[in-house]
CSV table of C-alpha atoms and ligand atoms in Angstrom, one decimal:
chain,number,residue,atom,x,y,z
A,8,MET,CA,35.5,36.0,-8.0
A,9,GLU,CA,35.4,36.8,-4.3
A,10,ALA,CA,35.8,33.7,-2.1
A,11,VAL,CA,32.9,33.7,0.3
A,12,SER,CA,32.2,30.0,0.7
A,13,ARG,CA,34.3,27.5,2.6
A,14,VAL,CA,34.0,23.8,2.0
A,15,ALA,CA,34.6,20.6,4.0
A,16,VAL,CA,35.4,17.4,2.1
A,17,VAL,CA,34.2,14.4,4.0
A,18,GLY,CA,35.6,10.9,2.9
A,19,LEU,CA,39.1,10.7,1.6
A,20,GLY,CA,39.1,7.2,0.1
A,21,TYR,CA,39.2,6.6,-3.6
A,22,TRP,CA,37.1,9.5,-4.9
A,23,GLY,CA,37.3,12.2,-2.1
A,24,PRO,CA,40.9,13.2,-3.0
A,25,ASN,CA,39.7,14.3,-6.4
A,26,LEU,CA,37.1,16.6,-4.8
A,27,ALA,CA,39.6,17.9,-2.3
A,28,ARG,CA,42.1,18.7,-5.1
A,29,ASN,CA,39.4,20.7,-7.0
A,30,PHE,CA,38.1,22.6,-4.1
A,31,ASP,CA,41.7,23.4,-3.1
A,32,GLU,CA,42.3,24.7,-6.6
A,33,LEU,CA,39.2,26.9,-6.3
A,34,GLY,CA,40.5,28.3,-3.0
A,35,GLU,CA,37.6,26.9,-1.1
A,36,LEU,CA,39.0,24.0,0.9
A,37,ALA,CA,38.7,24.5,4.7
A,38,TRP,CA,38.3,21.0,6.3
A,39,LEU,CA,39.2,17.4,5.5
A,40,CYS,CA,37.3,14.8,7.4
A,41,ASP,CA,37.8,11.0,7.5
A,42,LEU,CA,37.6,8.2,10.1
A,43,ASP,CA,40.9,6.9,8.9
A,44,ASP,CA,44.0,8.3,10.7
A,45,GLY,CA,46.4,7.4,7.9
A,46,LEU,CA,44.3,9.2,5.3
A,47,ARG,CA,43.9,12.3,7.4
A,48,SER,CA,47.6,12.7,8.0
A,49,ARG,CA,48.4,12.0,4.3
A,50,PHE,CA,46.1,14.7,3.2
A,51,ALA,CA,46.9,17.1,6.0
A,52,GLU,CA,50.5,17.1,4.6
A,53,ARG,CA,49.2,17.9,1.1
A,54,TYR,CA,46.8,20.6,2.2
A,55,PRO,CA,48.4,22.2,5.3
A,56,HIS,CA,46.0,25.2,5.4
A,57,ALA,CA,42.9,22.8,5.8
A,58,ARG,CA,41.9,21.6,9.2
A,59,THR,CA,41.5,17.9,9.7
A,60,THR,CA,39.2,15.8,11.9
A,61,ALA,CA,37.6,12.3,12.3
A,62,ASP,CA,34.5,13.9,13.8
A,63,PHE,CA,31.9,15.0,11.4
A,64,ALA,CA,30.2,17.0,14.2
A,65,GLU,CA,33.3,19.2,14.5
A,66,VAL,CA,32.9,20.2,10.9
A,67,LEU,CA,29.2,21.0,11.3
A,68,ALA,CA,29.9,23.1,14.4
A,69,ASP,CA,32.2,25.4,12.5
A,70,ASP,CA,30.1,28.5,11.6
A,71,ASP,CA,32.7,29.4,8.9
A,72,VAL,CA,31.9,26.2,6.9
A,73,ASP,CA,29.2,27.0,4.2
A,74,GLY,CA,29.3,23.7,2.3
A,75,VAL,CA,29.9,20.0,3.1
A,76,VAL,CA,31.0,17.6,0.3
A,77,LEU,CA,30.2,14.0,1.1
A,78,SER,CA,32.3,11.3,-0.6
A,79,THR,CA,31.7,8.6,2.0
A,80,PRO,CA,30.2,5.1,1.3
A,81,VAL,CA,26.7,5.2,-0.2
A,82,PRO,CA,24.7,4.0,2.9
A,83,THR,CA,26.1,7.0,4.9
A,84,HIS,CA,24.9,9.6,2.3
A,85,TYR,CA,21.4,10.1,3.7
A,86,PRO,CA,22.2,10.3,7.4
A,87,LEU,CA,25.3,12.6,6.9
A,88,ALA,CA,23.5,14.8,4.3
A,89,LYS,CA,20.5,15.2,6.7
A,90,GLN,CA,22.8,16.2,9.6
A,91,ALA,CA,24.6,18.7,7.4
A,92,LEU,CA,21.4,20.3,6.1
A,93,GLN,CA,19.9,20.4,9.6
A,94,ALA,CA,23.1,22.2,10.7
A,95,GLY,CA,22.4,24.8,8.0
A,96,LYS,CA,25.2,23.7,5.6
A,97,HIS,CA,24.9,23.4,1.8
A,98,VAL,CA,25.5,19.9,0.6
A,99,LEU,CA,27.2,18.3,-2.4
A,100,VAL,CA,26.6,14.6,-2.0
A,101,GLU,CA,28.3,11.9,-4.1
A,102,LYS,CA,26.0,9.7,-6.2
A,103,PRO,CA,23.5,8.4,-5.4
A,104,PRO,CA,22.3,11.0,-2.8
A,105,ALA,CA,20.2,8.3,-1.0
A,106,MET,CA,19.3,4.7,-1.3
A,107,HIS,CA,15.5,5.2,-1.1
A,108,ALA,CA,13.2,7.7,-2.8
A,109,ALA,CA,11.6,8.6,0.6
A,110,GLU,CA,15.0,9.5,2.0
A,111,ALA,CA,15.8,11.6,-1.0
A,112,GLU,CA,12.4,13.3,-0.8
A,113,GLU,CA,13.1,14.2,2.9
A,114,LEU,CA,16.5,15.7,2.0
A,115,VAL,CA,15.0,17.8,-0.8
A,116,ALA,CA,12.2,19.0,1.6
A,117,ILE,CA,14.8,20.0,4.3
A,118,ALA,CA,16.9,21.8,1.7
A,119,GLU,CA,13.9,23.7,0.2
A,120,GLU,CA,12.6,24.7,3.6
A,121,ARG,CA,16.0,26.0,4.7
A,122,GLU,CA,16.9,27.4,1.3
A,123,LEU,CA,20.1,25.3,1.1
A,124,VAL,CA,21.8,23.7,-1.9
A,125,LEU,CA,21.5,19.9,-2.1
A,126,MET,CA,23.5,18.9,-5.2
A,127,PRO,CA,24.0,15.3,-6.2
A,128,GLY,CA,27.4,14.4,-7.6
A,129,HIS,CA,26.1,13.5,-11.1
A,130,LEU,CA,29.4,14.0,-12.7
A,131,LEU,CA,28.3,13.4,-16.3
A,132,LEU,CA,25.9,16.3,-16.1
A,133,TYR,CA,28.9,18.6,-16.0
A,134,HIS,CA,30.7,16.9,-19.0
A,135,PRO,CA,30.9,19.2,-22.0
A,136,ALA,CA,30.1,16.3,-24.3
A,137,VAL,CA,26.8,15.8,-22.5
A,138,HIS,CA,26.0,19.5,-22.9
A,139,LYS,CA,26.6,19.1,-26.6
A,140,LEU,CA,24.2,16.1,-26.7
A,141,LYS,CA,21.6,18.3,-24.8
A,142,GLU,CA,22.1,21.1,-27.3
A,143,LEU,CA,21.6,18.7,-30.2
A,144,VAL,CA,18.4,17.3,-28.7
A,145,ASP,CA,16.9,20.7,-27.7
A,146,SER,CA,17.7,22.5,-30.9
A,147,GLY,CA,15.9,19.8,-32.9
A,148,GLU,CA,19.1,19.0,-34.9
A,149,LEU,CA,18.5,15.3,-34.5
A,150,GLY,CA,14.8,15.6,-35.3
A,151,GLU,CA,12.3,14.0,-32.9
A,152,VAL,CA,14.2,11.9,-30.4
A,153,LEU,CA,13.0,8.3,-30.5
A,154,CYS,CA,15.3,6.4,-28.1
A,155,VAL,CA,18.4,6.7,-26.0
A,156,TYR,CA,20.6,4.0,-24.7
A,157,GLY,CA,23.7,3.8,-22.5
A,158,ASN,CA,26.5,1.2,-22.4
A,159,ARG,CA,28.6,1.2,-19.2
A,160,GLN,CA,30.5,-2.0,-19.1
A,161,ASN,CA,34.0,-3.1,-18.0
A,162,LEU,CA,35.8,-6.0,-16.5
A,163,GLY,CA,36.7,-3.5,-13.8
A,164,LYS,CA,36.3,-2.9,-10.1
A,165,ILE,CA,34.0,-5.5,-8.8
A,166,ARG,CA,31.9,-4.0,-5.9
A,167,LYS,CA,30.4,-6.1,-3.2
A,168,ASP,CA,28.1,-3.5,-1.5
A,169,GLU,CA,26.5,-1.9,-4.5
A,170,ASN,CA,25.1,-3.6,-7.6
A,171,ALA,CA,25.8,-2.5,-11.2
A,172,LEU,CA,22.5,-0.7,-11.3
A,173,TRP,CA,23.3,1.7,-8.4
A,174,SER,CA,27.0,1.9,-9.0
A,175,LEU,CA,27.0,2.4,-12.8
A,176,GLY,CA,23.4,3.1,-13.7
A,177,VAL,CA,23.2,6.3,-11.8
A,178,HIS,CA,25.5,7.9,-14.3
A,179,ASP,CA,23.5,7.0,-17.4
A,180,LEU,CA,20.2,7.5,-15.8
A,181,SER,CA,21.1,11.1,-14.8
A,182,VAL,CA,22.0,11.8,-18.4
A,183,ILE,CA,19.0,10.1,-19.9
A,184,LEU,CA,16.6,12.0,-17.6
A,185,TYR,CA,18.4,15.3,-18.4
A,186,LEU,CA,18.3,14.8,-22.1
A,187,LEU,CA,14.7,13.8,-22.3
A,188,ASP,CA,13.5,16.1,-19.6
A,189,GLU,CA,10.8,13.7,-18.3
A,190,GLU,CA,10.5,10.8,-15.9
A,191,PRO,CA,9.7,7.3,-17.0
A,192,THR,CA,6.3,5.7,-16.5
A,193,GLU,CA,7.7,2.2,-16.9
A,194,ALA,CA,11.1,1.1,-15.6
A,195,ILE,CA,12.1,-2.5,-15.8
A,196,ALA,CA,15.4,-4.2,-15.0
A,197,HIS,CA,16.7,-7.7,-15.5
A,198,GLY,CA,20.0,-8.9,-14.1
A,199,ARG,CA,21.9,-11.6,-12.4
A,200,ASP,CA,24.3,-11.9,-9.4
A,201,PHE,CA,27.0,-14.1,-10.9
A,202,LEU,CA,29.9,-13.2,-8.5
A,203,THR,CA,28.5,-12.0,-5.2
A,204,GLN,CA,25.1,-13.3,-4.0
A,205,GLY,CA,22.5,-10.6,-4.0
A,206,VAL,CA,24.7,-8.1,-5.8
A,207,GLU,CA,23.8,-8.0,-9.5
A,208,ASP,CA,26.9,-7.6,-11.7
A,209,VAL,CA,25.0,-7.7,-15.1
A,210,VAL,CA,21.9,-5.5,-15.5
A,211,PHE,CA,19.8,-4.6,-18.5
A,212,CYS,CA,17.2,-1.8,-18.0
A,213,TYR,CA,14.2,-0.7,-20.1
A,214,LEU,CA,12.5,2.7,-19.6
A,215,ARG,CA,9.4,4.1,-21.3
A,216,PHE,CA,8.5,7.8,-21.1
A,217,PRO,CA,5.1,9.6,-21.2
A,218,SER,CA,6.1,11.0,-24.7
A,219,GLY,CA,6.5,7.5,-26.0
A,220,LYS,CA,10.4,7.7,-26.1
A,221,ILE,CA,12.2,4.7,-24.8
A,222,ALA,CA,15.6,4.1,-23.3
A,223,HIS,CA,17.9,1.2,-22.4
A,224,MET,CA,20.9,0.7,-20.2
A,225,HIS,CA,23.4,-2.1,-20.2
A,226,LEU,CA,25.4,-2.0,-17.0
A,227,SER,CA,28.0,-4.6,-16.1
A,228,TRP,CA,31.4,-5.4,-14.8
A,229,LEU,CA,31.4,-8.7,-16.6
A,230,ASP,CA,32.4,-7.7,-20.1
A,231,PRO,CA,35.4,-8.0,-22.5
A,232,ASN,CA,35.2,-4.3,-23.5
A,233,LYS,CA,35.3,-1.1,-21.5
A,234,MET,CA,32.4,0.9,-22.8
A,235,ARG,CA,31.2,4.3,-21.7
A,236,LYS,CA,28.8,5.3,-24.4
A,237,ILE,CA,25.5,7.0,-24.8
A,238,THR,CA,23.6,6.9,-28.1
A,239,VAL,CA,20.7,9.2,-29.1
A,240,VAL,CA,18.6,8.1,-32.0
A,241,GLY,CA,16.6,10.9,-33.7
A,242,ARG,CA,14.3,10.7,-36.7
A,243,ASP,CA,16.7,12.8,-38.8
A,244,LYS,CA,20.1,12.2,-37.3
A,245,MET,CA,21.8,10.1,-34.6
A,246,ALA,CA,24.5,11.1,-32.1
A,247,VAL,CA,26.9,9.1,-30.0
A,248,PHE,CA,28.9,10.3,-26.9
A,249,ASP,CA,31.9,7.9,-26.5
A,250,ASP,CA,33.8,8.7,-23.3
A,251,MET,CA,36.6,6.2,-24.3
A,252,GLU,CA,37.5,8.4,-27.3
A,253,LEU,CA,40.2,10.9,-26.5
A,254,GLU,CA,39.4,13.4,-29.2
A,255,HIS,CA,36.1,12.6,-30.9
A,256,LYS,CA,33.9,12.4,-27.9
A,257,VAL,CA,30.7,13.2,-29.8
A,258,THR,CA,29.9,11.9,-33.3
A,259,ILE,CA,26.8,13.0,-35.2
A,260,TYR,CA,25.6,10.7,-37.9
A,261,ASP,CA,23.5,12.2,-40.7
A,262,LYS,CA,21.7,9.0,-41.3
A,263,ALA,CA,18.1,8.0,-40.9
A,264,PRO,CA,15.3,6.0,-42.5
A,265,GLU,CA,13.1,8.0,-44.9
A,266,SER,CA,9.9,7.0,-46.7
A,267,ALA,CA,10.4,6.1,-50.3
A,268,PRO,CA,8.7,8.7,-52.6
A,269,THR,CA,7.5,6.0,-55.0
A,270,SER,CA,5.7,3.5,-52.8
A,271,TYR,CA,3.5,4.3,-49.8
A,272,GLY,CA,4.6,2.8,-46.5
A,273,GLU,CA,8.0,1.7,-47.6
A,274,TRP,CA,11.2,2.9,-46.0
A,275,ARG,CA,14.7,3.3,-47.3
A,276,THR,CA,17.8,4.5,-45.5
A,277,ARG,CA,19.7,7.7,-46.0
A,278,THR,CA,23.4,7.9,-45.1
A,279,GLY,CA,25.1,11.2,-45.2
A,280,ASP,CA,28.1,12.8,-43.4
A,281,ARG,CA,29.6,11.9,-40.1
A,282,PHE,CA,30.8,14.8,-38.0
A,283,SER,CA,32.6,15.3,-34.7
A,284,PRO,CA,32.1,18.8,-33.1
A,285,LYS,CA,34.9,20.2,-31.0
A,286,ILE,CA,34.3,19.5,-27.3
A,287,PRO,CA,36.1,21.6,-24.7
A,288,ASN,CA,38.6,19.6,-22.7
A,289,ASP,CA,37.6,20.9,-19.3
A,290,GLU,CA,37.6,18.4,-16.4
A,291,PRO,CA,34.0,17.6,-15.6
A,292,LEU,CA,34.7,17.3,-11.9
A,293,LYS,CA,36.2,20.8,-11.8
A,294,LEU,CA,33.0,22.1,-13.6
A,295,GLU,CA,30.9,20.2,-11.0
A,296,CYS,CA,32.8,21.8,-8.1
A,297,GLN,CA,32.5,25.2,-9.7
A,298,ALA,CA,28.7,24.6,-10.1
A,299,PHE,CA,28.4,23.8,-6.4
A,300,VAL,CA,30.2,27.0,-5.4
A,301,ALA,CA,28.0,29.0,-7.8
A,302,LEU,CA,24.8,27.5,-6.4
A,303,MET,CA,26.0,28.3,-2.8
A,304,ARG,CA,26.4,31.9,-4.0
A,305,GLY,CA,22.8,31.9,-5.2
A,306,GLU,CA,23.6,31.6,-8.9
A,307,GLY,CA,21.6,28.9,-10.8
A,308,ASP,CA,18.5,26.9,-9.8
A,309,ALA,CA,19.3,25.0,-6.6
A,310,ARG,CA,15.8,23.6,-6.3
A,311,ALA,CA,15.9,22.0,-9.8
A,312,THR,CA,19.3,20.5,-9.1
A,313,ALA,CA,18.0,18.8,-5.9
A,314,ARG,CA,14.9,17.6,-7.6
A,315,ASP,CA,16.9,16.1,-10.5
A,316,GLY,CA,18.7,14.0,-7.9
A,317,LEU,CA,15.4,12.9,-6.5
A,318,ALA,CA,14.1,11.8,-9.9
A,319,VAL,CA,17.2,9.7,-10.4
A,320,VAL,CA,16.8,8.0,-7.0
A,321,ARG,CA,13.1,7.5,-7.7
A,322,THR,CA,13.8,5.7,-11.0
A,323,LEU,CA,16.7,3.7,-9.5
A,324,GLU,CA,14.3,2.5,-6.8
A,325,GLN,CA,11.7,1.5,-9.4
A,326,LEU,CA,14.3,-0.4,-11.4
A,327,GLN,CA,15.7,-2.1,-8.2
A,328,GLY,CA,12.1,-3.2,-7.3
A,329,SER,CA,11.7,-4.9,-10.7
A,330,LEU,CA,15.1,-6.5,-10.4
A,331,ALA,CA,14.1,-8.0,-7.1
A,332,GLY,CA,10.8,-9.1,-8.5
A,333,VAL,CA,8.8,-6.5,-6.5
A,334,PRO,CA,5.8,-5.2,-8.5
A,335,ALA,CA,6.0,-1.4,-9.1
B,425,NAD,N1,31.5,10.4,-9.6
B,425,NAD,C1,32.2,9.4,-9.8
B,425,NAD,O1,32.6,9.1,-10.9
B,425,NAD,C2,32.6,8.5,-8.7
B,425,NAD,C3,33.6,7.6,-8.8
B,425,NAD,C4,33.9,6.8,-7.7
B,425,NAD,C5,33.2,6.9,-6.5
B,425,NAD,N2,32.2,7.8,-6.4
B,425,NAD,C6,31.3,7.9,-5.2
B,425,NAD,O2,32.2,8.4,-4.2
B,425,NAD,C7,31.7,7.9,-2.9
B,425,NAD,C8,32.9,7.3,-2.2
B,425,NAD,O3,33.4,6.2,-2.9
B,425,NAD,P1,34.9,5.7,-2.7
B,425,NAD,O4,35.0,4.6,-3.8
B,425,NAD,O5,35.8,6.9,-2.7
B,425,NAD,O6,34.7,5.0,-1.3
B,425,NAD,P2,35.9,4.6,-0.3
B,425,NAD,O7,35.4,3.5,0.5
B,425,NAD,O8,37.2,4.4,-1.0
B,425,NAD,O9,36.1,5.9,0.6
B,425,NAD,C9,35.1,6.3,1.6
B,425,NAD,C10,35.8,7.0,2.7
B,425,NAD,O10,34.9,7.6,3.6
B,425,NAD,C11,35.3,7.5,4.9
B,425,NAD,N3,34.2,7.5,5.8
B,425,NAD,C12,33.2,6.6,6.0
B,425,NAD,N4,32.3,7.0,6.9
B,425,NAD,C13,32.7,8.3,7.3
B,425,NAD,C14,32.2,9.2,8.3
B,425,NAD,N5,31.1,9.0,9.0
B,425,NAD,N6,32.9,10.3,8.5
B,425,NAD,C15,34.1,10.6,7.8
B,425,NAD,N7,34.6,9.7,6.9
B,425,NAD,C16,33.9,8.6,6.7
B,425,NAD,C17,36.1,6.1,4.9
B,425,NAD,O11,37.0,6.1,6.0
B,425,NAD,C18,36.7,6.1,3.6
B,425,NAD,O12,38.1,6.7,3.6
B,425,NAD,C19,30.6,6.9,-3.3
B,425,NAD,O13,29.4,7.6,-3.1
B,425,NAD,C20,30.8,6.6,-4.7
B,425,NAD,O14,29.6,6.2,-5.4
B,425,NAD,C21,31.9,8.6,-7.5
């Protein structure tokens, strides 16, 4: 594949180095940008062919840069993404792309008007196991899908500037909207800020969709178990994606209720085989970076990608409103 795009990675804290590594492996890395001198010099040593700067404007002024990858703190996403789009750059912005639906809408509008890519870093949408779930849903293998729920819990990194809904929920929500292919009409969240005032560390969400399907998310960093799980319940079969499993990432359960032939209105349960399909071992972040490069080259549906990011922010905002007691 001819390398025509050149990428700048902005933000080299915890997550940015993973993006820099992948774009370097793809032969696309041109710039590294961070406010922190120590981080810049550390990564300049690792990637000597990339230019470094603390000044975002310098990256935007380089006509050879096609794409900007933002891995900076969440409140900076909207202003930096807007500047980049206005400078004519394609943007891959870490999740969530903005903190308000109106900001995300503005970014989508600029991207569409200027025919630029605006891709949210919804990592799980590039996970081969999520693609398998989507295949199971779309092919009808599970029967009519009734409900989906996500568990994302861990006594892990306790964040002070983002609550569990925005930090963790963005992952499950992107998958739920992708699997069901509709936006909820009802989105309610309940939670508590046990550790840091105003930052909910335990959140339970309920979503109801126009088709009648429902979804739930349990998001928390106060939990004895590390769970990264998405369950899809169909009328005929059920499927679970467990990202803590090394090998059996997806399990399909051939079990369901069925009506008893002898008595009208009674249900009995059917339990059949349990099956784990082979899931490719590709690194989801590598696939995400490849997808960004492909979109920049005009392959794939850039508009749909940007709009999917907007739908996630819109639903997060609805959930946040209900968490704060603001009527929808
Ligand atoms: N997809 C995932 O699984 C995943 C995992 C972790 C983090 N993230 C996302 O990655 C993003 C970054 O998170 P993090 O944990 O790496 O944060 P971090 O605080 O560790 O790093 C952010 C970096 O951005 C730099 N920065 C801030 N403002 C800047 C500016 N204007 N110009 C240049 N550099 C600037 C800071 O100096 C810092 O080094 C967040 O959006 C987070 O949600 C995604």
